[in-house]
mmCIF file of C-alpha atoms in Angstrom:
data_model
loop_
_atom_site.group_PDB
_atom_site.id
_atom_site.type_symbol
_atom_site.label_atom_id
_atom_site.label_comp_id
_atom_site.label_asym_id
_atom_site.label_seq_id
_atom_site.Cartn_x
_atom_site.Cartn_y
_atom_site.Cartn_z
ATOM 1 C CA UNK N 1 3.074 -11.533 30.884
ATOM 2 C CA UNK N 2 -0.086 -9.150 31.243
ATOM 3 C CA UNK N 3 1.050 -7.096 28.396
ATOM 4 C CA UNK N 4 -0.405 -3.388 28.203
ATOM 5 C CA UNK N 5 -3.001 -2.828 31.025
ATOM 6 C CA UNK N 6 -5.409 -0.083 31.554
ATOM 7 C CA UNK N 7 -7.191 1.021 34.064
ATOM 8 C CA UNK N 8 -10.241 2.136 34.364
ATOM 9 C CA UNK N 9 -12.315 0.303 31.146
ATOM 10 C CA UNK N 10 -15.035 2.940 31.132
ATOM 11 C CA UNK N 11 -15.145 6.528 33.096
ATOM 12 C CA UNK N 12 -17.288 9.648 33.004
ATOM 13 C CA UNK N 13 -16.367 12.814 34.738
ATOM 14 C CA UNK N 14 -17.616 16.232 35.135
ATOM 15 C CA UNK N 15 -16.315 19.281 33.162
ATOM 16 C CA UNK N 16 -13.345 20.308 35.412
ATOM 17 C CA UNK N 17 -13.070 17.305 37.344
ATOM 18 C CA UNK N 18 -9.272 15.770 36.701
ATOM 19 C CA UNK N 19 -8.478 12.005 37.066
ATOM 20 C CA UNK N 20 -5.401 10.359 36.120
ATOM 21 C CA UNK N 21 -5.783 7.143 33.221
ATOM 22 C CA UNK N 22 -3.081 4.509 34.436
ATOM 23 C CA UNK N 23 -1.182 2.451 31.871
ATOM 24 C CA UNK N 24 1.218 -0.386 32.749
ATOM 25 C CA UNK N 25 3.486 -2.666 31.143
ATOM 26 C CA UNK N 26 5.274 -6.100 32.256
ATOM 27 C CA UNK N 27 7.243 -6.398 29.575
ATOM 28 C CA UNK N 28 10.142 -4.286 30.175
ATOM 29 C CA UNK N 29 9.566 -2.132 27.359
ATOM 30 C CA UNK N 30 11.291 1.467 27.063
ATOM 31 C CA UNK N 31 8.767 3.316 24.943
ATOM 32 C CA UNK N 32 5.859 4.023 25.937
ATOM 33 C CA UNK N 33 2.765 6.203 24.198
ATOM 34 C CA UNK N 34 -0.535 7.646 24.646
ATOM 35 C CA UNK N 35 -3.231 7.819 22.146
ATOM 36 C CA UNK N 36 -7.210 8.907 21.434
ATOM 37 C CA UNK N 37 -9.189 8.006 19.217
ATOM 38 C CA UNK N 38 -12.225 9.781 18.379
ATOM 39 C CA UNK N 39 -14.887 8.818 15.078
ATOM 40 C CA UNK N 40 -13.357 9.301 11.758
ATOM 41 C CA UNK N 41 -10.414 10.571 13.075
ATOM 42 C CA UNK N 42 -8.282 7.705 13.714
ATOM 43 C CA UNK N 43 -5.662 7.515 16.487
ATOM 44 C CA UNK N 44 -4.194 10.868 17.493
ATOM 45 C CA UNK N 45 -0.453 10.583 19.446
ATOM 46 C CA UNK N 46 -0.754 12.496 22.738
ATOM 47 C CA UNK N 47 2.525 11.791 24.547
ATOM 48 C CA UNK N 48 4.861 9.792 24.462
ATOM 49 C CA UNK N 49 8.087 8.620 26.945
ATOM 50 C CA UNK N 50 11.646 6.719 25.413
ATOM 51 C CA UNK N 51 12.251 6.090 28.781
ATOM 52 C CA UNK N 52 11.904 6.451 32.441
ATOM 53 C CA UNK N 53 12.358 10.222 33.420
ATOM 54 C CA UNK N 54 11.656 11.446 29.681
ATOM 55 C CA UNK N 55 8.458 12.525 28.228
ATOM 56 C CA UNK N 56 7.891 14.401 25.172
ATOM 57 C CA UNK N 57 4.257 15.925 23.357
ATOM 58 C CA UNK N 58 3.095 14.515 20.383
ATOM 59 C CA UNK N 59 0.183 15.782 18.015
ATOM 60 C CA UNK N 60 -2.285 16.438 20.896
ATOM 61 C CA UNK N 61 -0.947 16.955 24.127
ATOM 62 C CA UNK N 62 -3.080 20.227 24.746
ATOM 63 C CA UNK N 63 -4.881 19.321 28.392
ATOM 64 C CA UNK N 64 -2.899 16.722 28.843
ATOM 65 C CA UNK N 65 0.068 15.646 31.460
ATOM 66 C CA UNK N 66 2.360 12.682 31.470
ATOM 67 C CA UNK N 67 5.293 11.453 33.732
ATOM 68 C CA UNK N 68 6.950 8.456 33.666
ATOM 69 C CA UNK N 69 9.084 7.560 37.371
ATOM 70 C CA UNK N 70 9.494 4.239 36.182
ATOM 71 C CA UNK N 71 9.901 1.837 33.184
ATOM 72 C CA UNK N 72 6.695 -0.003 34.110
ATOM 73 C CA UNK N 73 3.733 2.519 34.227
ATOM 74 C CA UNK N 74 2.930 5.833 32.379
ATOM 75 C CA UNK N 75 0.135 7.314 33.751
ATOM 76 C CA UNK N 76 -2.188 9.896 31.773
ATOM 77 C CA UNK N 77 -3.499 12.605 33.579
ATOM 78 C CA UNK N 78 -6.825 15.362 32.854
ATOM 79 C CA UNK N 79 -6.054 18.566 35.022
ATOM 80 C CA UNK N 80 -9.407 19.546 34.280
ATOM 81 C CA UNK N 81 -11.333 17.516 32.042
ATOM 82 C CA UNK N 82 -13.294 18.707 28.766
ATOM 83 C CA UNK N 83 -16.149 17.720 26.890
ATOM 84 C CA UNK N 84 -13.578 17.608 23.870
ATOM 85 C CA UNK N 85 -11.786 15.359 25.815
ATOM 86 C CA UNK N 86 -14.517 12.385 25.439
ATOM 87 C CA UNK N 87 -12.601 9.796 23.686
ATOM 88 C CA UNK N 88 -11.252 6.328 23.954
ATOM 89 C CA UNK N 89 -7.669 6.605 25.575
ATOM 90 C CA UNK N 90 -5.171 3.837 24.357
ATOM 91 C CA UNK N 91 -1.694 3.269 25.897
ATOM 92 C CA UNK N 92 0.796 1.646 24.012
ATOM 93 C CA UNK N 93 4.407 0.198 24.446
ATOM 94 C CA UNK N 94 7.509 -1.154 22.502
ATOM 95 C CA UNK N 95 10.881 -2.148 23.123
ATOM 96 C CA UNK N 96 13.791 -0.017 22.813
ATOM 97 C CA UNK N 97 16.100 0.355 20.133
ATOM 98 C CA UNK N 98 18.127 -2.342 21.506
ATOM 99 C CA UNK N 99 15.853 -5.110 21.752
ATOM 100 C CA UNK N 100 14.723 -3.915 17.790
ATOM 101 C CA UNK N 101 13.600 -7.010 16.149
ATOM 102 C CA UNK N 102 12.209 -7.449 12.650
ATOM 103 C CA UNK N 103 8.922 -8.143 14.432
ATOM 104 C CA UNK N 104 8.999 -5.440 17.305
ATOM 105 C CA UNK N 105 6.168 -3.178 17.264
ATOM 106 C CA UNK N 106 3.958 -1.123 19.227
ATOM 107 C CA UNK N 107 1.553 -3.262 21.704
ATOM 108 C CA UNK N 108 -1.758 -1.703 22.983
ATOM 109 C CA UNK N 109 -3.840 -1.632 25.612
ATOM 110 C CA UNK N 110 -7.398 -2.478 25.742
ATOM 111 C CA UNK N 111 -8.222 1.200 25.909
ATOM 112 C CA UNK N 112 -10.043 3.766 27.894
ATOM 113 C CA UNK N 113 -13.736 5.044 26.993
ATOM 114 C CA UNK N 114 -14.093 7.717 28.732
ATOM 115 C CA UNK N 115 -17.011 10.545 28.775
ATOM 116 C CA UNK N 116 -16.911 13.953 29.985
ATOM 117 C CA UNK N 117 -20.356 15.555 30.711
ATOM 118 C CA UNK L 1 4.835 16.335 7.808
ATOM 119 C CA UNK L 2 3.907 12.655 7.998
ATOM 120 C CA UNK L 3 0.027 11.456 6.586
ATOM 121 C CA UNK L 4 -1.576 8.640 5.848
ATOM 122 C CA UNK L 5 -5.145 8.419 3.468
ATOM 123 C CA UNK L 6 -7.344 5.647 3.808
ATOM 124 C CA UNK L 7 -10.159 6.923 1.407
ATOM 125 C CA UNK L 8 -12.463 3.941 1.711
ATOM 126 C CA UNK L 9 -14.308 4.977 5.279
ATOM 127 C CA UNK L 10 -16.310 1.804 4.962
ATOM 128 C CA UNK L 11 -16.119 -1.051 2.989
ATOM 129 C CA UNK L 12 -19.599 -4.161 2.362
ATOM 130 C CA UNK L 13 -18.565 -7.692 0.676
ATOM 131 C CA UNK L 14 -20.239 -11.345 0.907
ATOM 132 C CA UNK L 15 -18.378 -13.705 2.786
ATOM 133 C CA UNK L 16 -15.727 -15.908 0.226
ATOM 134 C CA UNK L 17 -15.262 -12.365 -1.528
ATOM 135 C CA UNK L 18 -11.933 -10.750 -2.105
ATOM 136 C CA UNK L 19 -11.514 -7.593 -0.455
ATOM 137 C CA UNK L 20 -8.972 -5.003 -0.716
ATOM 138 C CA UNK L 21 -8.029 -1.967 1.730
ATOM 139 C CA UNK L 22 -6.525 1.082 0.205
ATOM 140 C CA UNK L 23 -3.589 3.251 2.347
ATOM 141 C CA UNK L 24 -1.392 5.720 0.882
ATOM 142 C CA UNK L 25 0.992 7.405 2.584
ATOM 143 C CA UNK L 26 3.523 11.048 2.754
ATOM 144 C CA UNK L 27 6.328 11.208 4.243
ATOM 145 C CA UNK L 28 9.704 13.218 3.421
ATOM 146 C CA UNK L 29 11.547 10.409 4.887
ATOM 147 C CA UNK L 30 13.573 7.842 2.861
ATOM 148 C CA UNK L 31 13.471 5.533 5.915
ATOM 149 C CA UNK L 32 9.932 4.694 7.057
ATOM 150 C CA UNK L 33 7.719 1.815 8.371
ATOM 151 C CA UNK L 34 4.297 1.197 7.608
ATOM 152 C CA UNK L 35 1.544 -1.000 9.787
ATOM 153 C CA UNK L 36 -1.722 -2.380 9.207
ATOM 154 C CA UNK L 37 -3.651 -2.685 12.587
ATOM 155 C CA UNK L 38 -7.231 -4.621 12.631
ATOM 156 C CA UNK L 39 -9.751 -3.276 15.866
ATOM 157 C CA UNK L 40 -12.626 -5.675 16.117
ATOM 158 C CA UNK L 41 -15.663 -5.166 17.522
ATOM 159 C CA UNK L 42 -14.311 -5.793 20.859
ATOM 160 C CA UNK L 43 -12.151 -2.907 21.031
ATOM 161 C CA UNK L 44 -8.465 -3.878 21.038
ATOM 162 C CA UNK L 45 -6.121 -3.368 18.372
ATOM 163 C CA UNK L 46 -4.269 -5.953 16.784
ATOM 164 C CA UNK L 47 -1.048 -5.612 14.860
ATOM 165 C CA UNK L 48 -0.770 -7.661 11.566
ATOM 166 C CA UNK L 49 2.051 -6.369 9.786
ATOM 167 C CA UNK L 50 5.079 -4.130 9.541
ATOM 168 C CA UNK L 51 7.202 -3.307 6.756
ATOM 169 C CA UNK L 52 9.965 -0.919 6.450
ATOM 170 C CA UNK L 53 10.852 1.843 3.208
ATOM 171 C CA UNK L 54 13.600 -0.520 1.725
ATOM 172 C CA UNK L 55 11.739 -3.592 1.611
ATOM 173 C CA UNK L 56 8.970 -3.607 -1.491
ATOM 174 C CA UNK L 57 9.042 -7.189 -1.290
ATOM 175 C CA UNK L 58 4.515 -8.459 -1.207
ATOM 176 C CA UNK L 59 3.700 -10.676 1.865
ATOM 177 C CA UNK L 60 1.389 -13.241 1.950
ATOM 178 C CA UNK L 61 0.124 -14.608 4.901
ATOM 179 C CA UNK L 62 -3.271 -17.102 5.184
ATOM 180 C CA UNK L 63 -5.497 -15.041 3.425
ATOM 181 C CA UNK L 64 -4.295 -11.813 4.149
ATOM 182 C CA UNK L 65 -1.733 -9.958 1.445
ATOM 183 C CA UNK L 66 -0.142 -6.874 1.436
ATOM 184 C CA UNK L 67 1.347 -4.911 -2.078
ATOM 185 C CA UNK L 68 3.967 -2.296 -0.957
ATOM 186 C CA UNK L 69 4.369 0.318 -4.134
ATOM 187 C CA UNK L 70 7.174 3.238 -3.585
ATOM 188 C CA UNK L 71 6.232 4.528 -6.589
ATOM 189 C CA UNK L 72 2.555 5.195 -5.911
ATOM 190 C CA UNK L 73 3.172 5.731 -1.791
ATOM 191 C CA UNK L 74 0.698 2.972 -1.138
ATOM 192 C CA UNK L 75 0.556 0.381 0.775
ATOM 193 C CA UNK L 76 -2.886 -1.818 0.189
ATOM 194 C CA UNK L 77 -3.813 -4.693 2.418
ATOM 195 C CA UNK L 78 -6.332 -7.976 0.583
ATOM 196 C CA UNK L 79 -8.023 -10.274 2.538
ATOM 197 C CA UNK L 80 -8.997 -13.424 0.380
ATOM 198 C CA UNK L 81 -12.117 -15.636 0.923
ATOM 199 C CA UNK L 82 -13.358 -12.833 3.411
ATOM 200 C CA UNK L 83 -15.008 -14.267 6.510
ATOM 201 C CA UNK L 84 -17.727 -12.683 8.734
ATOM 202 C CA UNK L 85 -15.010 -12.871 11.615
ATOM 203 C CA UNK L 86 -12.947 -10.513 9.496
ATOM 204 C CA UNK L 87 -15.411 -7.715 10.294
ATOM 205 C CA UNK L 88 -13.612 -4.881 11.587
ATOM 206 C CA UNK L 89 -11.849 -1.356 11.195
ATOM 207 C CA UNK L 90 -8.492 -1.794 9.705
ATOM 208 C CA UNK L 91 -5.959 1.436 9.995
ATOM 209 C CA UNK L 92 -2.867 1.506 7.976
ATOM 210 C CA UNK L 93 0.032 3.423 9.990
ATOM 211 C CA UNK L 94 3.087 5.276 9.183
ATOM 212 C CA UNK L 95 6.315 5.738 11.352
ATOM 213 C CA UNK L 96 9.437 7.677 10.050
ATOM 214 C CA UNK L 97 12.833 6.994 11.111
ATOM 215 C CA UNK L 98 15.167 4.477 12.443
ATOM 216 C CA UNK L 99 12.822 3.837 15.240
ATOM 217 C CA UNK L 100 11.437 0.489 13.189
ATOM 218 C CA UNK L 101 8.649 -0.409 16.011
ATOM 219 C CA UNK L 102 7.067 3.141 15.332
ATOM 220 C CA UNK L 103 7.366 4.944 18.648
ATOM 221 C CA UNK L 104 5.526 7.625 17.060
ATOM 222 C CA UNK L 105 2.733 6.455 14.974
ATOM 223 C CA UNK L 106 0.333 8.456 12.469
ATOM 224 C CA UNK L 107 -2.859 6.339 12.055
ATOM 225 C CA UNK L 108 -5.023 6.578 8.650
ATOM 226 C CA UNK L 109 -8.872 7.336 9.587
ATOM 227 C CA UNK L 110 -9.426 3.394 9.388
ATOM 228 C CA UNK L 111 -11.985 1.394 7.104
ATOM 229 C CA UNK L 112 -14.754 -0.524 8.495
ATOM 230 C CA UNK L 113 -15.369 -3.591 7.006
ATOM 231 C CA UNK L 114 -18.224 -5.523 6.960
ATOM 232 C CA UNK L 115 -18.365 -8.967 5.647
ATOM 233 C CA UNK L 116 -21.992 -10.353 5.348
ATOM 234 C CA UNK L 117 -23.429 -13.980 5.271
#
């Protein structure tokens, strides 16, 4: 298994250019989440998806959109980016409640650094 | 409303010191899960432990130790004998809920350690 993947590593756009941050999984997992983190602030829950079809906001979805077709990918989309959105972007994923497990728990991605200028 | 507190933003030992990383936690739930989460210099973030709101039971594993107090909301995290390689920022993490992998996770600020020669 690949795990998480993300894609691209680094990116720097533009004020009011939009790109789209794809996330993946090969494990099969329902939930699936989207995070930043910026300096001192920790990670910050953006969206987040129980399932394929269903997406729901979390503490910072503000300039944010997220659909999720199927159980695999969850791709992160900028309509028009902002310099407040410079952050690193992680994706995360987790089985659903019924493949809970004493040890299940949220796997991440490698992240996203991206800039906007 | 959920929050974690990590009041230690950055933390300097010798190596083959003991170390400990403070977290406490709110939450108006009675079932809960906490997480400790180490990013290395590299980026990624690595789960190390999980540990649900009926279960004050200390774990122990290698060097690393975790002391889960209801009664205080805290949930601190020792390494013993640090080691340069356990250089890092550490985030404690807080999910309410039946949900046990955390599908929605609220992240501490993190504390960087550095462990010196």
């Amino acid at each position: 298994n690949a795990g998480v993947t993300q894609t691209p590593k680094f990116q720097v756009l533009k004020t009011g250019q939009s790109m789209t941050l794809q996330c993946a999984q090969d494990m099969n997992h329902e939930y699936m989440s989207w995070y930043r983190q910026d300096p001192g602030m920790g990670l910050r829950l953006i969206h987040y998806s129980v399932g394929a079809g269903i997406t729901d906001q979390g503490e910072v979805p503000n300039g944010y959109n997220v659909s999720r077709s199927t159980t695999e990918d969850f791709p992160l989309r900028l309509l028009s980016a902002a310099p407040s959105q410079t952050s690193v972007y992680f994706c995360a994923s987790r089985k659903g409640l019924a493949g809970e497990t004493t040890t299940d728990t949220q796997y991440f991605g490698p992240g996203t650094r991206l800039t906007v200028l | 409303a959920q929050k974690v507190t990590q009041a230690q933003t950055e933390i300097s030992v010798v190596e083959k010191e003991d170390v400990t990383l403070d977290c406490v936690y709110e939450t108006r739930d009675t079932t809960y899960y906490l997480f400790w989460y180490k990013q290395p210099p590299s980026g990624e973030l690595v789960f190390l432990i999980r540990r649900n709101s009926f279960d004050e039971q200390n774990e122990i594993s290698g060097r690393y130790s975790w002391n889960f107090q209801k009664s205080t909301s805290s949930f601190n995290f020792t390494i013993t004998a640090s080691q340069v390689v356990d250089s890092a920022v550490y985030f404690c993490a807080l999910s309410e809920g039946v949900t046990g992998g955390g599908n929605k996770l609220t992240f501490g600020t993190g504390t960087q350690l550095k462990v010196e020669l």
